[in-house]
Coordinates of C-alpha atoms in Angstrom, one line a residue:
Chain A
M24 CA -67.8 223.6 71.4
L25 CA -66.2 224.2 74.8
E26 CA -62.7 223.0 75.5
L27 CA -61.0 223.4 78.9
K28 CA -57.3 222.5 78.6
M29 CA -55.1 222.0 81.6
V30 CA -56.8 224.7 83.6
N31 CA -55.3 225.7 86.9
T32 CA -57.2 228.1 89.2
F33 CA -56.1 229.4 92.6
Y34 CA -57.8 231.2 95.4
G35 CA -54.8 232.9 97.0
S36 CA -52.4 230.1 97.7
I37 CA -55.0 227.4 97.6
Q38 CA -55.3 225.5 94.3
A39 CA -58.9 224.9 93.4
L40 CA -58.5 223.4 90.0
K41 CA -55.5 221.2 89.0
D42 CA -54.9 220.5 85.3
V43 CA -58.6 220.3 84.5
S44 CA -59.4 219.3 81.0
I45 CA -63.0 219.0 79.9
S46 CA -64.5 219.0 76.4
V47 CA -68.1 219.6 75.6
T48 CA -69.5 218.8 72.1
K49 CA -72.3 220.8 70.5
G50 CA -75.8 219.5 71.4
E51 CA -74.9 217.3 74.3
I52 CA -75.6 217.4 78.0
I53 CA -72.5 216.8 80.0
T54 CA -72.3 216.6 83.8
L55 CA -69.6 217.2 86.3
I56 CA -70.2 215.5 89.6
G57 CA -68.2 215.4 92.7
A58 CA -68.3 216.1 96.4
N59 CA -68.6 219.5 98.2
G60 CA -65.5 221.6 97.6
A61 CA -64.2 219.5 94.7
G62 CA -64.0 222.5 92.5
K63 CA -67.1 222.1 90.4
T64 CA -68.4 225.7 91.0
T65 CA -64.9 227.1 90.3
T66 CA -64.9 225.3 87.0
L67 CA -68.1 227.0 85.9
M68 CA -67.0 230.4 87.3
S69 CA -63.8 230.0 85.3
V70 CA -65.8 229.5 82.1
S71 CA -67.9 232.5 82.7
G72 CA -65.0 234.7 83.5
I73 CA -65.8 235.5 87.1
V74 CA -62.7 233.6 88.3
R75 CA -59.5 233.8 86.2
P76 CA -57.4 230.6 85.8
A77 CA -53.7 231.0 86.4
S78 CA -52.8 228.8 83.5
G79 CA -54.5 226.8 80.8
S80 CA -57.0 227.8 78.2
I81 CA -60.8 227.8 77.9
L82 CA -61.9 227.7 74.3
F83 CA -65.5 228.4 73.3
E84 CA -66.1 228.0 69.5
D85 CA -62.4 228.7 69.0
R86 CA -62.3 231.9 71.1
D87 CA -60.3 232.0 74.3
L88 CA -62.7 233.0 77.0
N89 CA -59.7 234.1 79.2
D90 CA -59.3 237.1 76.9
L91 CA -63.0 238.2 77.3
E92 CA -64.8 240.1 80.0
P93 CA -67.8 238.4 81.7
D94 CA -70.3 240.4 79.7
Q95 CA -68.5 239.6 76.4
I96 CA -68.6 235.9 77.4
V97 CA -72.4 236.2 77.7
A98 CA -72.5 238.0 74.3
A99 CA -70.5 235.1 72.9
G100 CA -73.4 232.7 73.8
V101 CA -72.6 231.3 77.2
S102 CA -75.2 231.7 80.0
H103 CA -74.6 230.7 83.6
V104 CA -77.2 229.7 86.2
P105 CA -75.2 230.0 89.3
E106 CA -75.4 228.0 92.5
G107 CA -78.1 229.2 94.9
R108 CA -80.1 230.7 91.9
R109 CA -79.2 234.3 92.8
I110 CA -82.6 235.8 91.8
F111 CA -82.6 239.6 92.2
P112 CA -84.9 239.6 95.3
Y113 CA -86.3 243.2 94.9
L114 CA -86.9 243.0 91.1
T115 CA -90.1 241.5 89.8
V116 CA -90.1 238.2 87.9
Q117 CA -90.6 240.2 84.7
E118 CA -87.7 242.4 85.5
N119 CA -85.5 239.4 86.3
L120 CA -86.4 238.0 82.9
D121 CA -85.7 241.3 81.2
L122 CA -82.2 241.3 82.6
G123 CA -81.7 237.9 81.2
A124 CA -82.1 239.5 77.8
Y125 CA -80.0 242.5 78.7
L126 CA -77.6 242.2 75.8
R127 CA -80.2 241.4 73.2
R128 CA -81.5 244.0 70.7
D129 CA -84.1 241.9 68.8
S130 CA -87.2 242.8 70.8
A131 CA -89.4 240.5 68.7
G132 CA -87.2 237.6 69.5
V133 CA -87.1 238.5 73.1
R134 CA -90.9 238.6 73.2
K135 CA -91.0 235.1 71.6
D136 CA -88.5 233.7 74.1
L137 CA -90.6 235.2 76.9
E138 CA -93.6 233.3 75.7
Y139 CA -91.4 230.2 75.4
V140 CA -90.2 230.3 79.0
F141 CA -93.8 231.0 80.2
E142 CA -94.8 227.9 78.4
L143 CA -92.0 225.9 80.0
F144 CA -92.9 227.3 83.5
P145 CA -96.5 228.6 83.5
I146 CA -96.2 229.4 87.2
L147 CA -93.8 232.3 86.3
S148 CA -96.4 233.9 84.1
Q149 CA -98.8 234.0 87.1
R150 CA -96.0 235.4 89.3
R151 CA -94.9 238.0 86.7
H152 CA -95.3 241.1 88.8
Q153 CA -94.2 239.6 92.1
A154 CA -90.8 240.4 93.6
G155 CA -88.3 237.6 92.9
G156 CA -87.6 237.2 96.6
T157 CA -91.1 236.2 97.4
L158 CA -91.0 233.0 95.2
S159 CA -90.5 229.6 96.6
G160 CA -87.2 227.8 96.1
G161 CA -88.5 225.7 93.2
E162 CA -90.0 228.8 91.5
Q163 CA -86.8 230.7 92.0
Q164 CA -84.9 227.9 90.3
M165 CA -87.3 228.0 87.4
L166 CA -86.9 231.7 87.2
A167 CA -83.1 231.4 87.3
I168 CA -83.1 228.9 84.4
S169 CA -85.6 231.0 82.4
R170 CA -83.6 234.2 83.0
S171 CA -80.6 232.5 81.5
L172 CA -82.6 231.2 78.6
M173 CA -83.7 234.7 77.8
A174 CA -80.1 235.4 76.6
R175 CA -80.7 232.6 74.1
P176 CA -77.5 230.9 74.9
R177 CA -75.8 228.2 72.8
L178 CA -74.2 226.8 76.0
L179 CA -76.0 226.7 79.3
L180 CA -74.0 226.3 82.4
L181 CA -76.0 225.0 85.4
D182 CA -74.7 224.9 88.9
E183 CA -76.6 222.6 91.2
P184 CA -80.1 223.2 90.0
S185 CA -81.4 220.5 92.5
L186 CA -80.0 222.2 95.5
G187 CA -82.5 222.4 98.4
L188 CA -85.5 221.4 96.3
A189 CA -88.1 218.7 96.8
P190 CA -87.5 215.5 94.7
L191 CA -90.7 216.1 92.7
I192 CA -89.6 219.6 91.7
V193 CA -86.1 218.3 90.9
Q194 CA -87.7 215.7 88.6
Q195 CA -89.7 218.4 86.9
I196 CA -86.7 220.7 86.4
F197 CA -84.5 217.9 85.0
E198 CA -87.3 216.9 82.5
I199 CA -87.4 220.5 81.3
L200 CA -83.6 220.6 80.9
V201 CA -83.8 217.6 78.7
Q202 CA -86.6 219.2 76.7
I203 CA -84.6 222.4 76.3
N204 CA -81.6 220.4 75.1
R205 CA -83.7 218.4 72.6
Q206 CA -86.0 221.2 71.3
N207 CA -83.5 224.0 70.9
G208 CA -80.2 222.1 70.6
T209 CA -78.9 224.1 73.6
T210 CA -75.7 222.4 74.9
I211 CA -75.8 221.9 78.6
F212 CA -73.0 221.7 81.1
L213 CA -74.5 220.5 84.3
V214 CA -72.7 220.5 87.7
E215 CA -74.5 218.4 90.3
Q216 CA -74.1 216.8 93.7
N217 CA -77.2 214.8 93.0
A218 CA -75.1 212.4 90.9
Y219 CA -77.9 209.9 90.2
M220 CA -80.2 212.5 88.6
A221 CA -77.4 214.1 86.7
L222 CA -76.0 210.9 85.3
R223 CA -79.5 209.8 84.2
V224 CA -80.1 212.9 82.0
A225 CA -76.6 213.6 80.8
H226 CA -74.8 211.9 77.9
R227 CA -71.3 212.0 79.3
G228 CA -70.0 212.7 82.7
Y229 CA -66.9 213.8 84.5
V230 CA -66.0 213.0 88.1
M231 CA -64.0 215.6 90.1
E232 CA -62.1 215.1 93.3
N233 CA -60.0 217.7 95.0
G234 CA -59.8 219.9 92.0
S235 CA -58.8 217.2 89.5
I236 CA -60.8 215.2 87.0
V237 CA -60.5 211.5 88.1
L238 CA -62.9 209.8 85.7
T239 CA -64.8 210.4 82.6
D240 CA -67.0 208.3 80.4
D241 CA -70.5 207.9 79.0
T242 CA -73.0 208.2 81.7
R243 CA -74.3 204.7 81.2
V244 CA -70.8 203.4 81.9
L245 CA -70.4 205.7 84.9
L246 CA -73.7 204.5 86.4
E247 CA -72.3 201.0 86.4
N248 CA -68.9 202.0 87.7
E249 CA -68.2 200.5 91.1
Q250 CA -66.2 203.5 92.3
V251 CA -68.9 205.9 91.3
K252 CA -71.6 203.7 92.7
E253 CA -69.9 203.6 96.1
A254 CA -68.8 207.2 96.3
Y255 CA -71.7 209.1 94.7
L256 CA -74.7 206.9 94.3
G257 CA -74.7 205.5 97.8
V258 CA -75.3 201.9 96.6
Chain B
M16 CA -99.0 280.6 111.1
N17 CA -97.1 282.6 108.6
Y18 CA -94.0 282.1 110.7
F19 CA -94.6 278.4 110.6
L20 CA -95.0 278.4 106.8
G21 CA -91.9 280.4 106.5
L22 CA -90.0 277.8 108.4
F23 CA -91.6 275.1 106.4
V24 CA -90.4 276.6 103.2
S25 CA -87.0 277.1 104.6
G26 CA -86.9 273.5 105.6
L27 CA -88.1 272.5 102.2
T28 CA -85.2 274.4 100.6
R29 CA -82.6 272.9 102.8
G30 CA -84.2 269.5 102.3
S31 CA -84.0 269.9 98.5
I32 CA -80.3 270.7 98.6
Y33 CA -79.6 267.8 100.9
A34 CA -81.6 265.6 98.6
L35 CA -79.6 266.5 95.6
L36 CA -76.5 265.6 97.5
A37 CA -77.8 262.6 99.4
L38 CA -78.8 260.9 96.1
G39 CA -75.1 260.5 95.2
Y40 CA -74.3 259.1 98.6
T41 CA -77.1 256.6 98.5
M42 CA -76.7 255.5 94.9
V43 CA -72.9 255.0 95.3
Y44 CA -73.5 253.1 98.5
G45 CA -76.2 251.0 97.0
I46 CA -73.8 249.8 94.3
I47 CA -70.3 249.6 95.8
E48 CA -71.1 249.9 99.5
L49 CA -68.8 252.8 99.9
I50 CA -69.4 256.1 101.8
N51 CA -68.0 258.5 99.3
F52 CA -66.7 261.1 101.7
A53 CA -65.4 263.2 98.8
H54 CA -69.0 263.7 97.5
G55 CA -69.4 267.1 99.2
E56 CA -66.3 268.2 97.4
I57 CA -67.9 267.5 94.1
Y58 CA -70.7 269.9 95.2
M59 CA -68.2 272.5 96.1
I60 CA -66.4 272.1 92.7
G61 CA -69.7 272.5 91.0
A62 CA -70.3 275.8 92.8
F63 CA -66.8 277.0 91.9
T64 CA -67.2 276.0 88.3
A65 CA -70.4 277.9 88.1
L66 CA -68.9 281.0 89.7
I67 CA -66.1 281.1 87.2
L68 CA -68.4 280.6 84.3
A69 CA -70.9 283.2 85.7
S70 CA -68.1 285.8 85.9
V71 CA -67.0 285.2 82.3
L72 CA -70.6 285.1 81.0
S73 CA -71.6 288.3 82.7
I74 CA -68.7 290.1 81.1
A75 CA -70.0 288.7 77.8
G76 CA -73.3 290.5 78.8
L77 CA -75.7 287.6 79.0
D78 CA -78.8 287.9 81.2
A79 CA -79.0 286.2 84.6
L80 CA -81.3 283.4 83.6
S81 CA -79.2 282.3 80.6
I82 CA -76.1 282.5 82.8
L83 CA -77.8 280.3 85.4
V84 CA -78.8 277.7 82.9
I85 CA -75.4 277.6 81.1
A86 CA -73.4 277.7 84.3
S87 CA -75.5 274.9 85.9
L88 CA -75.2 272.7 82.9
V89 CA -71.4 273.2 82.5
A90 CA -70.9 272.8 86.3
M91 CA -72.8 269.5 86.2
I92 CA -70.8 268.1 83.3
Y93 CA -67.5 269.3 84.7
S94 CA -68.3 267.9 88.2
A95 CA -69.5 264.6 86.6
A96 CA -66.1 264.3 85.0
Y97 CA -64.5 264.8 88.4
G98 CA -66.7 262.2 89.9
Y99 CA -65.9 259.7 87.1
T100 CA -62.2 260.3 87.4
M101 CA -62.3 260.1 91.2
E102 CA -63.9 256.6 91.0
K103 CA -61.3 255.4 88.5
I104 CA -58.3 256.8 90.5
A105 CA -59.3 256.4 94.1
Y106 CA -62.0 253.7 94.3
K107 CA -61.6 251.2 91.5
P108 CA -58.1 250.1 92.4
V109 CA -59.2 249.3 96.0
R110 CA -62.6 247.8 95.1
H111 CA -61.6 244.3 96.0
S112 CA -59.6 245.2 99.1
Q113 CA -61.0 245.6 102.6
R114 CA -63.8 248.1 102.9
L115 CA -61.6 250.3 105.2
S116 CA -59.2 250.9 102.3
A117 CA -61.8 252.5 100.1
L118 CA -63.1 254.6 103.0
I119 CA -59.7 255.9 103.7
S120 CA -59.2 256.5 100.1
A121 CA -62.4 258.5 100.1
I122 CA -61.3 260.7 103.0
G123 CA -58.0 261.3 101.2
M124 CA -59.8 262.3 98.1
S125 CA -61.9 264.7 100.1
L126 CA -58.9 266.4 101.7
F127 CA -57.1 266.5 98.4
L128 CA -59.9 268.2 96.5
Q129 CA -60.5 270.7 99.3
N130 CA -56.9 271.7 99.4
Y131 CA -56.5 271.7 95.6
V132 CA -59.3 274.2 95.3
R133 CA -57.9 276.2 98.1
L134 CA -54.5 276.5 96.4
A135 CA -55.9 276.8 92.9
Q136 CA -58.5 279.4 93.9
T137 CA -58.5 281.1 97.3
S138 CA -59.1 280.3 100.9
N139 CA -61.4 283.4 101.2
F140 CA -65.1 283.5 100.8
L141 CA -66.0 284.6 97.4
P142 CA -69.3 286.4 96.5
F143 CA -71.6 284.4 94.4
P144 CA -73.9 286.3 92.1
A145 CA -77.7 286.0 92.7
L146 CA -78.5 284.3 89.4
I147 CA -82.0 283.3 90.1
P148 CA -84.4 285.9 88.7
R149 CA -87.1 287.4 90.8
F150 CA -90.6 286.0 90.5
T151 CA -93.1 288.7 91.6
F152 CA -96.0 286.2 92.1
L153 CA -94.2 284.9 95.2
D154 CA -94.7 288.3 96.8
L155 CA -98.4 287.6 96.9
L156 CA -97.9 284.7 99.3
P157 CA -98.6 285.6 103.0
F158 CA -95.3 284.1 104.1
R159 CA -91.7 284.6 103.1
A160 CA -90.6 282.5 100.1
S161 CA -87.9 283.8 97.9
S162 CA -87.5 283.0 94.2
A163 CA -84.4 281.1 94.9
Q164 CA -86.2 278.8 97.3
F165 CA -88.9 278.3 94.8
V166 CA -86.4 277.4 92.0
I167 CA -84.5 275.1 94.3
F168 CA -87.6 273.2 95.2
V169 CA -88.9 272.9 91.7
T170 CA -85.6 271.9 90.2
T171 CA -85.1 269.2 92.9
A172 CA -88.6 267.9 92.2
V173 CA -87.9 267.7 88.5
V174 CA -84.6 265.9 89.1
M175 CA -86.2 263.4 91.4
I176 CA -88.9 262.6 88.9
L177 CA -86.4 262.2 86.0
L178 CA -84.2 260.0 88.2
T179 CA -87.1 257.8 89.3
F180 CA -88.1 257.3 85.7
L181 CA -84.5 256.5 84.8
I182 CA -84.0 253.9 87.6
K183 CA -87.4 252.3 87.1
F184 CA -87.8 252.1 83.4
T185 CA -84.6 252.4 81.5
R186 CA -82.1 249.7 80.6
I187 CA -79.3 251.4 82.5
G188 CA -81.6 251.9 85.5
K189 CA -82.5 248.2 85.5
S190 CA -78.8 247.3 85.3
M191 CA -78.1 249.6 88.2
R192 CA -80.7 248.0 90.4
A193 CA -79.5 244.6 89.4
A194 CA -75.9 245.5 90.2
S195 CA -76.9 246.9 93.6
Q196 CA -78.6 243.6 94.5
D197 CA -76.0 241.1 93.2
K198 CA -73.0 242.3 91.2
T199 CA -71.7 238.9 90.2
M200 CA -75.1 237.8 89.0
A201 CA -75.5 241.0 87.0
M202 CA -72.1 240.2 85.4
L203 CA -73.3 236.7 84.5
L204 CA -76.2 238.3 82.6
G205 CA -73.9 240.5 80.6
V206 CA -74.1 243.7 82.6
N207 CA -70.9 245.6 82.4
V208 CA -70.6 246.4 86.1
N209 CA -67.7 248.9 85.7
R210 CA -69.8 250.9 83.4
V211 CA -72.8 250.8 85.8
I212 CA -70.5 252.1 88.6
S213 CA -69.2 254.9 86.3
V214 CA -72.7 256.0 85.4
T215 CA -73.7 256.0 89.0
F216 CA -70.8 258.4 89.8
L217 CA -71.7 260.6 86.8
I218 CA -75.3 261.0 87.9
G219 CA -74.5 261.5 91.5
S220 CA -71.9 264.1 90.8
A221 CA -74.1 266.0 88.4
T222 CA -76.9 266.3 90.9
A223 CA -74.5 267.3 93.6
A224 CA -73.1 270.0 91.4
L225 CA -76.6 271.3 90.6
G226 CA -77.2 271.5 94.4
G227 CA -73.9 273.4 94.8
V228 CA -74.8 275.9 92.1
L229 CA -78.4 276.5 93.4
I230 CA -77.5 276.8 97.1
S231 CA -74.6 279.2 96.3
S232 CA -76.9 281.3 94.3
F233 CA -79.2 281.4 97.3
T234 CA -76.6 282.1 100.1
G235 CA -74.5 284.4 97.9
Q236 CA -71.0 283.2 98.9
I237 CA -68.8 280.2 98.6
N238 CA -65.4 278.9 99.7
F239 CA -63.4 275.7 99.4
F240 CA -64.9 274.3 102.6
I241 CA -68.6 274.5 101.8
G242 CA -68.7 270.9 100.7
F243 CA -67.6 269.5 104.1
M244 CA -70.6 270.4 106.2
A245 CA -73.1 270.0 103.4
G246 CA -71.6 266.6 102.6
I247 CA -71.9 265.4 106.2
K248 CA -75.5 266.7 106.5
A249 CA -76.5 264.9 103.3
F250 CA -74.8 261.8 104.5
V251 CA -76.9 262.1 107.7
A252 CA -80.0 262.5 105.5
A253 CA -79.1 259.4 103.5
V254 CA -78.6 257.3 106.6
L255 CA -81.8 258.7 108.1
G256 CA -83.7 257.6 105.1
G257 CA -81.9 254.2 104.8
I258 CA -78.7 254.3 103.0
G259 CA -78.9 252.6 99.6
S260 CA -82.6 253.6 99.1
I261 CA -83.3 256.5 96.8
P262 CA -86.8 257.4 98.1
G263 CA -85.3 257.0 101.5
A264 CA -82.6 259.6 100.7
V265 CA -85.2 262.1 99.6
L266 CA -87.4 261.5 102.6
G267 CA -84.4 261.7 105.0
S268 CA -83.3 265.0 103.4
F269 CA -86.7 266.6 103.9
V270 CA -87.0 265.3 107.4
L271 CA -83.6 266.7 108.2
G272 CA -84.3 270.0 106.5
W273 CA -87.5 270.5 108.5
T274 CA -85.9 269.3 111.8
E275 CA -83.1 271.9 111.4
S276 CA -85.4 274.7 110.3
F277 CA -88.1 274.2 112.9
G278 CA -85.5 273.5 115.6
A279 CA -83.7 276.7 114.7
G280 CA -86.9 278.7 114.4
Y281 CA -88.7 277.5 117.6
I282 CA -85.9 276.6 119.9
S283 CA -82.6 278.2 119.0
S284 CA -80.6 278.7 115.8
D285 CA -77.4 278.1 117.7
Y286 CA -78.4 274.4 118.0
E287 CA -79.2 273.9 114.4
D288 CA -76.4 271.3 113.8
V289 CA -77.2 269.7 117.1
F290 CA -80.7 268.9 115.9
A291 CA -79.3 267.4 112.7
F292 CA -77.0 265.0 114.5
A293 CA -79.4 264.3 117.4
I294 CA -81.8 262.9 114.9
L295 CA -79.0 260.8 113.4
V296 CA -78.3 259.3 116.8
L297 CA -82.0 258.6 117.4
I298 CA -82.5 256.8 114.1
L299 CA -79.3 254.8 114.7
I300 CA -80.7 253.7 118.0
F301 CA -84.3 253.0 117.1
K302 CA -84.2 252.0 113.5
P303 CA -80.6 251.4 112.3
S304 CA -81.7 250.5 108.8
G305 CA -83.2 254.0 108.3
L306 CA -86.8 255.1 107.6
L307 CA -87.1 253.3 104.3
G308 CA -84.0 251.1 104.4
R309 CA -84.1 247.4 104.0
P310 CA -82.9 245.4 106.9
E311 CA -79.4 243.9 106.2
N312 CA -80.1 240.9 104.1
K313 CA -77.9 237.9 104.4
K314 CA -76.1 236.9 101.3
V315 CA -76.2 233.1 100.9

């Protein structure tokens, strides 16, 4: 479904991604783990067209995303929940969700999806008319995920959903991600520093170091890998 | 008392014109954090366009009211095209450079447009026809309020209401608010930010042109330089209200209008501009974010 081939991305003269190749199959959850500054966020930003690779291709359902503008990439079915959630602080919860469905014209479908995300996260329906900036960290993460779901994506990119959240909330959010993947068949590309949680929910994983993919396998295998255990699981 | 009310009305008129201009400053700043110093020139170009049209249409023998409406609409469209083009030529190429580059580009654009009009038209003051018809019911008021003042205030009020509706409830309005809070996130949700910026320039330029036409019809003369002072005053009004905030720009404009008008009426008209800039200095010292501005929020 998504195929990164030998992607190289630079910030000025600094190379952030080196020959990165990742493939995501329809219906799976894959995770990309790695330390701070390894290039995980850049990988996602390259997919959603905010950062442009210097070379390599990013194919999504046989279209090269490098040729598309960010809004066309959303229209193609890719939705990105960025690091730090980036809720519009002065818009209400409802308005944030409306913007998630910005490109959609099927108002009946949008209404149904709104009900669906309120079912997933009932707290949002209570907070509906509150400004986004007044929500707690966990609620903001729920809103960020819901906002992206409102675009009804086929591929959901998630950047560090666990960042700065209490373990119990992280647990809850990850359970819902699995539920979204199972119920709707939404493919999920999850970037995480919380390697243990990520490897438990994902089917396959990639390990990134200094801009390169150094390891990839089924998550069950990665969880047993000595290198991964030592570097990322703290065992 | 009647003297007071007269000054009040005069301040209201000034405030309305400042508001029509300040909207453009504040909306553009809200989205691309640029002080568009060429904004006053758009107002001036609006007035010139209307003058040319009014001359042609009066030869054709139309009545004043139809001339006013047609000239205003055409001036708004024409100036909006200027604003749109200006953004594409002078601001878009430097959008990702340092902020100073865009600022200098804006000053350059301002000088260019002033001198372009001076060369293409004239450097002399031109008489501008009084297009606003006379409403006799205003004569019944105990204080002086001209028809022009009445029309200026009503038009401004209508524009403000329409704009508030547009920003609050429409799709493009929502995308404008989103882009002003977080452009990257807006892009990630499918908002075409380039288009949002263009629309912002179109709206801001059209309202500025409307202000230019109305005030010229009130003062009765224009030249290539009228945009300069008006632009700076409207900028002061936008900062006063809190730059980036639309209600702030409107409030700031009226506060500025009244300050000037009461200052000139009760103290001395020689110091009119001094009052305007003194209030700017005061607000920058005591409330730098402006009357309704949001305090600088950190981006994480």
